[in-house]
Tab-separated table of C-alpha atoms in Angstrom:
chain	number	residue	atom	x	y	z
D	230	UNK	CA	-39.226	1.738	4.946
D	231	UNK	CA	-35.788	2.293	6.706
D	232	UNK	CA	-34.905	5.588	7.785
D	233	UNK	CA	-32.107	7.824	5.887
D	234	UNK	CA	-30.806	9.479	8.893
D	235	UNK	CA	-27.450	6.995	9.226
D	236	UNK	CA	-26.895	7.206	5.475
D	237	UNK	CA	-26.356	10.746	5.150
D	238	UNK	CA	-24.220	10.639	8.315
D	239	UNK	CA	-22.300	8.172	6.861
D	240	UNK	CA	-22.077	9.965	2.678
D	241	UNK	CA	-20.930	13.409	5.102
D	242	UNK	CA	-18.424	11.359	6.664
D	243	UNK	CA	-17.098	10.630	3.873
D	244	UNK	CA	-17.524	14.005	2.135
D	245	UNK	CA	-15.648	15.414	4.695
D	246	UNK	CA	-12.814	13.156	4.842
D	247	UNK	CA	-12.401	13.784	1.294
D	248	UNK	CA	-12.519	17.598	1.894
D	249	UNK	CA	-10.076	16.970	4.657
D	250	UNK	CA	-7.750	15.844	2.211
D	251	UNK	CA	-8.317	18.218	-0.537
D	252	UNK	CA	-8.177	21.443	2.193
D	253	UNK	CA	-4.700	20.152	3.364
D	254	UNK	CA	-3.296	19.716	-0.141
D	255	UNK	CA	-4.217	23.499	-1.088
D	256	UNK	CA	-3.005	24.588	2.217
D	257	UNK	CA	0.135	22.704	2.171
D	258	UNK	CA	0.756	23.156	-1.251
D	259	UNK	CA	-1.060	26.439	-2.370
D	260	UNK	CA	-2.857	26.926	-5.615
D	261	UNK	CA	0.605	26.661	-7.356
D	262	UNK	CA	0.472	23.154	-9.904
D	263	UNK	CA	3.448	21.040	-9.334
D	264	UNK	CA	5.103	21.955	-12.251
D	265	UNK	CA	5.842	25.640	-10.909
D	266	UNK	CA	8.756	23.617	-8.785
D	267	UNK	CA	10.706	22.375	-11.734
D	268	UNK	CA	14.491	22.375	-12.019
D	269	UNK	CA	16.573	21.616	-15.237
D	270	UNK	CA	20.134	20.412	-14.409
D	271	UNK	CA	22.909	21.021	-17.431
D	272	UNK	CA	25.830	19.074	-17.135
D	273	UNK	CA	28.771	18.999	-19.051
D	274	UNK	CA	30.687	16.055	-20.418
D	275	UNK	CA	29.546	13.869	-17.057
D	276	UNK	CA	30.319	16.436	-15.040
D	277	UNK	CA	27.024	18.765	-13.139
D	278	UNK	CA	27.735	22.188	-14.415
D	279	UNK	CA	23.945	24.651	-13.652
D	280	UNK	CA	21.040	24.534	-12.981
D	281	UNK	CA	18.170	26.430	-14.152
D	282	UNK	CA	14.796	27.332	-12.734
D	283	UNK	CA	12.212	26.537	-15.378
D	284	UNK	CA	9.874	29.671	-14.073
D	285	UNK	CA	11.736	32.397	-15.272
D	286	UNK	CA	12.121	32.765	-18.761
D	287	UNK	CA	15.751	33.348	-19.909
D	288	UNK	CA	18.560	32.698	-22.700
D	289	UNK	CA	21.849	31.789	-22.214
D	290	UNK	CA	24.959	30.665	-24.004
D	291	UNK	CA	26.740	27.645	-22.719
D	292	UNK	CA	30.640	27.430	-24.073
D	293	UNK	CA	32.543	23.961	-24.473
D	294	UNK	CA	35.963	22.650	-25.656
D	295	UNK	CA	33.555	21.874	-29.055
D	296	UNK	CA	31.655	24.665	-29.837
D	297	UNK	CA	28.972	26.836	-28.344
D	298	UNK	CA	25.036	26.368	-27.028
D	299	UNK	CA	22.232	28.538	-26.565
D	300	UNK	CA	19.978	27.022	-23.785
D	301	UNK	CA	16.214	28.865	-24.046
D	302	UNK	CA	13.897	28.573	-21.008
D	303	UNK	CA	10.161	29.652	-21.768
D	304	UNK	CA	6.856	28.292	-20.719
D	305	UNK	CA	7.737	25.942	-18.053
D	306	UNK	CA	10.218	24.048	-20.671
D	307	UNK	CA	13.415	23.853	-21.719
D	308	UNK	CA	15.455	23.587	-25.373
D	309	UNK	CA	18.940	24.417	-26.662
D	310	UNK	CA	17.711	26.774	-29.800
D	311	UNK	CA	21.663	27.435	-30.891
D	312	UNK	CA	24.349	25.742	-31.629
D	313	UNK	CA	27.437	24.724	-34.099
D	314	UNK	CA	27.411	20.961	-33.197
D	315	UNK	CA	27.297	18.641	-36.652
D	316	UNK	CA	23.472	16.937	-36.101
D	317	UNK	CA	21.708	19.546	-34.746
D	318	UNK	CA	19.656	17.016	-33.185
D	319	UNK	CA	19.918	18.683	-29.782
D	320	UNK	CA	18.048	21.758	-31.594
D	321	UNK	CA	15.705	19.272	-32.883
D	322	UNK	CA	14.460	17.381	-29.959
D	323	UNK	CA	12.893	21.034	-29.226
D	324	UNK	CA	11.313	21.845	-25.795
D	325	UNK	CA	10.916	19.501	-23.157
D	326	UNK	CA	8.827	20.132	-20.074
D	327	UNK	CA	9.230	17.064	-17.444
D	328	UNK	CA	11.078	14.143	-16.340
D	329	UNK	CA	10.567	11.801	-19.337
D	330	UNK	CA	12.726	12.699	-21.938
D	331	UNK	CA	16.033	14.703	-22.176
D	332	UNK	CA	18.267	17.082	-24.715
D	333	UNK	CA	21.899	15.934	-25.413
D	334	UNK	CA	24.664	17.199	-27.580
D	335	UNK	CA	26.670	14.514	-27.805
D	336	UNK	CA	29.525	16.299	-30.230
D	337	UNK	CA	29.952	18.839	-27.378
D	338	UNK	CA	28.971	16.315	-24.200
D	339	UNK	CA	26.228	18.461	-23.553
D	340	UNK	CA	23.708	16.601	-21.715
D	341	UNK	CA	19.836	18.140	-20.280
D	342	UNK	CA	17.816	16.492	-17.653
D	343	UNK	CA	14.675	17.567	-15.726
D	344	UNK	CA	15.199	16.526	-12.114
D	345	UNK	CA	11.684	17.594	-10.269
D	346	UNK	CA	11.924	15.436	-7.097
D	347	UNK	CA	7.908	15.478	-6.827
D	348	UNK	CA	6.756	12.624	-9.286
D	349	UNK	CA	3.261	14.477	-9.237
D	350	UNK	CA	1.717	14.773	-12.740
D	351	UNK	CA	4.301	12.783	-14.640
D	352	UNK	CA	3.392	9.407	-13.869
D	353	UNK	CA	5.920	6.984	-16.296
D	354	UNK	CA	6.776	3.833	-14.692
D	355	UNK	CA	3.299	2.811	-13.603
D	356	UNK	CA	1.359	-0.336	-14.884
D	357	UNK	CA	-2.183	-1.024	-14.341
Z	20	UNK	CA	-33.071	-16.473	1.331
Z	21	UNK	CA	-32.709	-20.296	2.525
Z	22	UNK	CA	-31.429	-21.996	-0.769
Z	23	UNK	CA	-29.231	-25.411	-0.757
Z	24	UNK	CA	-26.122	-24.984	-0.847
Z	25	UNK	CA	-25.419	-26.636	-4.417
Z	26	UNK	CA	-28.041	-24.217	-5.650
Z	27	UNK	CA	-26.477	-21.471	-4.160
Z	28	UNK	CA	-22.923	-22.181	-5.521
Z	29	UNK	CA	-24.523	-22.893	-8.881
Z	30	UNK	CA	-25.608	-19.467	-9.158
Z	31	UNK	CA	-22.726	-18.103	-7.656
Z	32	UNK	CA	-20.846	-19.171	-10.985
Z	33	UNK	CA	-23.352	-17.800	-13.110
Z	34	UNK	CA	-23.413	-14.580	-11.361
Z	35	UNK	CA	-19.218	-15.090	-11.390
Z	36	UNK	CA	-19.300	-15.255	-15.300
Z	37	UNK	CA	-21.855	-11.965	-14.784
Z	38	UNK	CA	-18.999	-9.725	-13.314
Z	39	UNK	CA	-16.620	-10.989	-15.245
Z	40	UNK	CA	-18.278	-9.600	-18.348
Z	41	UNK	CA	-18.832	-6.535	-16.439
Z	42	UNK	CA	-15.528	-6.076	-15.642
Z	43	UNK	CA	-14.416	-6.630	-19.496
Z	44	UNK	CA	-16.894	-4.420	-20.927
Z	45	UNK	CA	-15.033	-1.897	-18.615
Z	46	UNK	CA	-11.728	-2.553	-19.485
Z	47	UNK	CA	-13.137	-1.362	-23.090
Z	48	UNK	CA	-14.126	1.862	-21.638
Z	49	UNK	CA	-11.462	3.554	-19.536
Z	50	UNK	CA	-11.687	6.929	-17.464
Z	51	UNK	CA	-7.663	6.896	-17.348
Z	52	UNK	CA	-7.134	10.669	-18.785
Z	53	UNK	CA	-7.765	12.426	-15.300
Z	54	UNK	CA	-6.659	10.346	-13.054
Z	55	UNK	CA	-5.136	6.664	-12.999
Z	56	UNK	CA	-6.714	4.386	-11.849
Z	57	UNK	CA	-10.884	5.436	-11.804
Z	58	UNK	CA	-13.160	3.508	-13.288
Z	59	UNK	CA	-17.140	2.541	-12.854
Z	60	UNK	CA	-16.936	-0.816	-11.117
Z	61	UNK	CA	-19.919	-1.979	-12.642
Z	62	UNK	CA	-19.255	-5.621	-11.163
Z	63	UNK	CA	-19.293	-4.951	-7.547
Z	64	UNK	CA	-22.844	-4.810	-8.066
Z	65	UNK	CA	-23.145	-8.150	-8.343
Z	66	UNK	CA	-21.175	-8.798	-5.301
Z	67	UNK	CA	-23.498	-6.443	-3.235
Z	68	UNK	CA	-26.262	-8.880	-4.320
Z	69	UNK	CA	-25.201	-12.163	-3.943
Z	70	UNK	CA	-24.374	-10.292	-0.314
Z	71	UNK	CA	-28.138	-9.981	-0.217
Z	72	UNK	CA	-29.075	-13.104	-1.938
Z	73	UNK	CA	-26.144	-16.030	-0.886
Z	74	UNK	CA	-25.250	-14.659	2.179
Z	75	UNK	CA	-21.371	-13.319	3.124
Z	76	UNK	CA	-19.407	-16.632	2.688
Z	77	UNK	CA	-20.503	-16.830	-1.107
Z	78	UNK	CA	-20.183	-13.284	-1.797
Z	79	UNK	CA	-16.819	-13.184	-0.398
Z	80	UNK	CA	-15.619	-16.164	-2.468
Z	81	UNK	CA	-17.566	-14.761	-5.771
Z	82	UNK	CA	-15.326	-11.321	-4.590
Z	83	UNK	CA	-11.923	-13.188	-3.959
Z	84	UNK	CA	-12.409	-15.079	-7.587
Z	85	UNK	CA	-13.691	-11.592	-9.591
Z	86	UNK	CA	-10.615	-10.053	-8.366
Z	87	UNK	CA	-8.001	-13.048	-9.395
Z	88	UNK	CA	-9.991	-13.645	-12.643
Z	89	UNK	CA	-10.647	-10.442	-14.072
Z	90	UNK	CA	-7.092	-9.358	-13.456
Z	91	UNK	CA	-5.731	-12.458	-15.021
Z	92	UNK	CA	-8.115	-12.535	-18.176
Z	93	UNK	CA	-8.134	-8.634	-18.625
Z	94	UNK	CA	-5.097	-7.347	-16.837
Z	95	UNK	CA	-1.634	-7.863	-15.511
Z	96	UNK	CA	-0.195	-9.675	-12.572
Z	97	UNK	CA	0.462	-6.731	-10.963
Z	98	UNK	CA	-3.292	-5.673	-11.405
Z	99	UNK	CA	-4.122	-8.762	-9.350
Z	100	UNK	CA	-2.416	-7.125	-6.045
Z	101	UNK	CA	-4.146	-3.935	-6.129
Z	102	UNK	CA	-7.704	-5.319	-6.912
Z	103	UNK	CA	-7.408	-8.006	-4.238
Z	104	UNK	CA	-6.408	-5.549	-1.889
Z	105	UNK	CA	-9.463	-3.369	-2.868
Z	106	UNK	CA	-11.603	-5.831	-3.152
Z	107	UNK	CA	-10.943	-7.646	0.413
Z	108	UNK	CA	-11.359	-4.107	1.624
Z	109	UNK	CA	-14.271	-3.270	0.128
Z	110	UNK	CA	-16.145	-6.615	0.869
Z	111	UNK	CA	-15.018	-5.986	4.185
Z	112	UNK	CA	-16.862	-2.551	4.916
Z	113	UNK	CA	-19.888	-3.530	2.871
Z	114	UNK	CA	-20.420	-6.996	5.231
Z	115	UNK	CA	-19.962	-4.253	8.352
Z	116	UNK	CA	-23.071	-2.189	7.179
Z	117	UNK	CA	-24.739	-5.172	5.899
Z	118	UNK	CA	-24.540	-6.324	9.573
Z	119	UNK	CA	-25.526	-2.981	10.886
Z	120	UNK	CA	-28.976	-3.331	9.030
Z	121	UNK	CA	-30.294	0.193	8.762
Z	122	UNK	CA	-27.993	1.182	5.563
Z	123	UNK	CA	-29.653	1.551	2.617
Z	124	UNK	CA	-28.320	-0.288	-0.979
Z	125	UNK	CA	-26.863	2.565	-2.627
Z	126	UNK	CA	-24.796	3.885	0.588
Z	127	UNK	CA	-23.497	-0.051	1.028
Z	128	UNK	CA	-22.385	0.100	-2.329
Z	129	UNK	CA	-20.786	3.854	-2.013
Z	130	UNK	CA	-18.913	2.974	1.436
Z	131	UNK	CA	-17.515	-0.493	-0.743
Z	132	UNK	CA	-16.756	2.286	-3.510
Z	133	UNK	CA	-14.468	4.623	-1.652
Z	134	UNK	CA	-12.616	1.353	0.393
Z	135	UNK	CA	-12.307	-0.380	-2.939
Z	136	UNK	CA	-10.257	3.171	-4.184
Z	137	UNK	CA	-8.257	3.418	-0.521
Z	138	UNK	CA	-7.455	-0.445	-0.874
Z	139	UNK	CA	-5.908	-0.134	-3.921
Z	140	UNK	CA	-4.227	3.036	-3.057
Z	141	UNK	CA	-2.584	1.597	0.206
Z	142	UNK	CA	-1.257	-1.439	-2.070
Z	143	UNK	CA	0.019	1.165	-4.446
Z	144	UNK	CA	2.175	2.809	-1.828
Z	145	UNK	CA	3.268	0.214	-0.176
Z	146	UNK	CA	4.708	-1.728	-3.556
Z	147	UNK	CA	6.247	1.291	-4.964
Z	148	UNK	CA	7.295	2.423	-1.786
Z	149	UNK	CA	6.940	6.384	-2.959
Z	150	UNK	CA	4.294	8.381	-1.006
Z	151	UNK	CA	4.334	11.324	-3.597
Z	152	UNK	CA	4.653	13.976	-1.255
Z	153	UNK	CA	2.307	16.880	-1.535
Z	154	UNK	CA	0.747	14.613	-4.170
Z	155	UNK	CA	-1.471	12.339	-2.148
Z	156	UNK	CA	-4.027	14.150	-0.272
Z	157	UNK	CA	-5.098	15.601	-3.390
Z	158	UNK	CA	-4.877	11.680	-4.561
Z	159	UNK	CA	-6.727	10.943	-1.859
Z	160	UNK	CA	-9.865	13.250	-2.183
Z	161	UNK	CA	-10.096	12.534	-5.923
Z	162	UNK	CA	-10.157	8.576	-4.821
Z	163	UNK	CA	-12.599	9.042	-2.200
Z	164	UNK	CA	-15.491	10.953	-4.452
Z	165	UNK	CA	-15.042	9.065	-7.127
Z	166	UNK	CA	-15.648	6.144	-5.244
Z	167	UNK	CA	-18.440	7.304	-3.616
Z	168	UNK	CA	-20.442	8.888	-6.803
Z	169	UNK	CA	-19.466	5.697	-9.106
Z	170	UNK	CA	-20.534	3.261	-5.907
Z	171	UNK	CA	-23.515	5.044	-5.502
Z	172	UNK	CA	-24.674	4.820	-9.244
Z	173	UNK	CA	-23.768	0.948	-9.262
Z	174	UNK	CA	-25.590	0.981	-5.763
Z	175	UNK	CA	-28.617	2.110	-7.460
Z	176	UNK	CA	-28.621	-0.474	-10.631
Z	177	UNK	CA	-28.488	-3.032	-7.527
Z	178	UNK	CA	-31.289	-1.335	-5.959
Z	179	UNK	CA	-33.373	-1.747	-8.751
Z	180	UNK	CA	-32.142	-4.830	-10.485
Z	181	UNK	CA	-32.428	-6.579	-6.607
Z	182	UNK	CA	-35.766	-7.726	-6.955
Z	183	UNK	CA	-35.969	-9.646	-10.530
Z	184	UNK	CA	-32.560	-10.944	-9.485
Z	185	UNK	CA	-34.291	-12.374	-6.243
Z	186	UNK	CA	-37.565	-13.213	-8.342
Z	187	UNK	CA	-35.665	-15.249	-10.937
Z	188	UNK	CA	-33.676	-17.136	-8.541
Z	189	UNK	CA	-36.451	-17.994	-6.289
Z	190	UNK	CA	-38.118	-19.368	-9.124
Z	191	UNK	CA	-35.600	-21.325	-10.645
Z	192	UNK	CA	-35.266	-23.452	-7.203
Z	193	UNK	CA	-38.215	-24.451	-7.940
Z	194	UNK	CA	-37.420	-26.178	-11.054
């Protein structure tokens, strides 16, 4: 019967290793998910108007040559919840929380996007 | 175990067409909701024992030719890069401890685990060229466990299967 003294050494090493990795995420990154880092960008007939930090929760009206929109941020995510455009599909495409989809108004050139430049969490344009 | 060489790339194929329905009864089952890219690897098993049994040139091919085939029959092309690269990787640390001697089954087969995750992980970042920043140690540590607890439960099933695989083989030489 073989001894079990070099397997454990070698299942610690790489234990440790992986706790190595998983100590410098939290220190590096705190206990804070990635999502706490997100940024919405609004921009306005092509053109980058404001951004908005999606960790405070606020309202706000955005005028345009075509009407009016009320932007809501709550919960991490983003919607317009007002406005006097024709569809009302920018209303309906509701909240949206990461890089993957995106509001537009397209009667008032009204246009939504998540930027988060860490891909963490939302992976989309992976194949296995 | 001295076998001749026709017997031993005879059973080679059988235990080829083995891992290959391994490795498809696995793509039926998928662990993909936590994190890509985990799953049991069930079939390295039978790489760890034709290690044993056929010695390191046939396990490497039956390794090389898992990889290709499985990825072609049950995945895409671009599954083909990542499990080569884990799999050259992992056949390469299990032959070092095989060599070593004084490793036990299961720890063989958890060492090939975790290098079969960081081989695939390494071909990851270097084809899409994006290192996730703040992302991958985390990546990292979730690869390495789950490498080591899934290779040391297939580790195990070779431990115990190892015998009547040696048993059957032996015998069958004989006919």
């Amino acid at each position: 019967m073989k001894k079990y003294g070099k397997d454990i050494i070698l299942l610690t090493f790489f234990l440790c290793v992986a706790l190595i990795c998983l100590s410098c995420h939290f220190f590096k990154n705190g206990f804070h998910s990635e999502e706490d880092s997100r940024t919405a960008n609004i921009y306005l007939n092509g053109e980058f108007i404001r951004s908005v930090d999606l960790n405070e929760d606020i309202s706000f009206r955005i005028d345009s040559p075509g009407g009016f929109n009320v932007i809501t941020v709550k919960d991490n995510a983003i919607a317009v919840t007002d406005s006097d455009c024709a569809g009302r599909t920018c209303i309906n495409t509701g909240y949206i929380h990461n890089n993957t989809s995106f509001i537009a108004c397209i009667p008032h050139g009204l246009f939504i996007r998540i930027d988060s430049d860490q891909a963490g969490g939302d992976l989309d344009a992976i194949a296995y | 175990m001295q076998l001749p060489i026709n017997t031993k790339s005879a059973y080679t194929g059988i235990m080829l067409s083995f891992a290959l329905i391994l490795s498809y009864l696995e793509s039926l089952v998928s662990f993909d909701m936590l994190f890509p890219g985990i799953k049991l690897g069930l079939s390295n098993f039978i790489v760890l024992i034709a290690l044993y049994v056929f010695g390191p040139i046939f396990a490497f091919a039956l390794c090389i030719s898992k990889a290709v085939l499985s990825s072609l029959l049950f995945g895409s092309m671009a599954a083909m890069i990542y499990s080569l690269c884990g799999a050259v990787l992992s056949f390469a640390i299990m032959f070092v401890l095989y060599r070593c001697g004084d490793f036990h089954i299961p720890v063989i087969s958890a060492a090939g685990g975790v290098f079969h995750n960081l081989g695939q992980f390494i071909a990851a970042v270097y084809i899409m060229k994006t290192f996730i920043p703040g992302f991958w140690a985390l990546y990292l540590s979730v690869l390495i466990i789950s490498g080591l607890t899934t290779g040391l439960i297939t580790g195990f099933i070779a431990q115990l299967a190892f015998p009547y695989i040696k048993k059957i083989i032996s015998k069958g030489d004989r006919i």
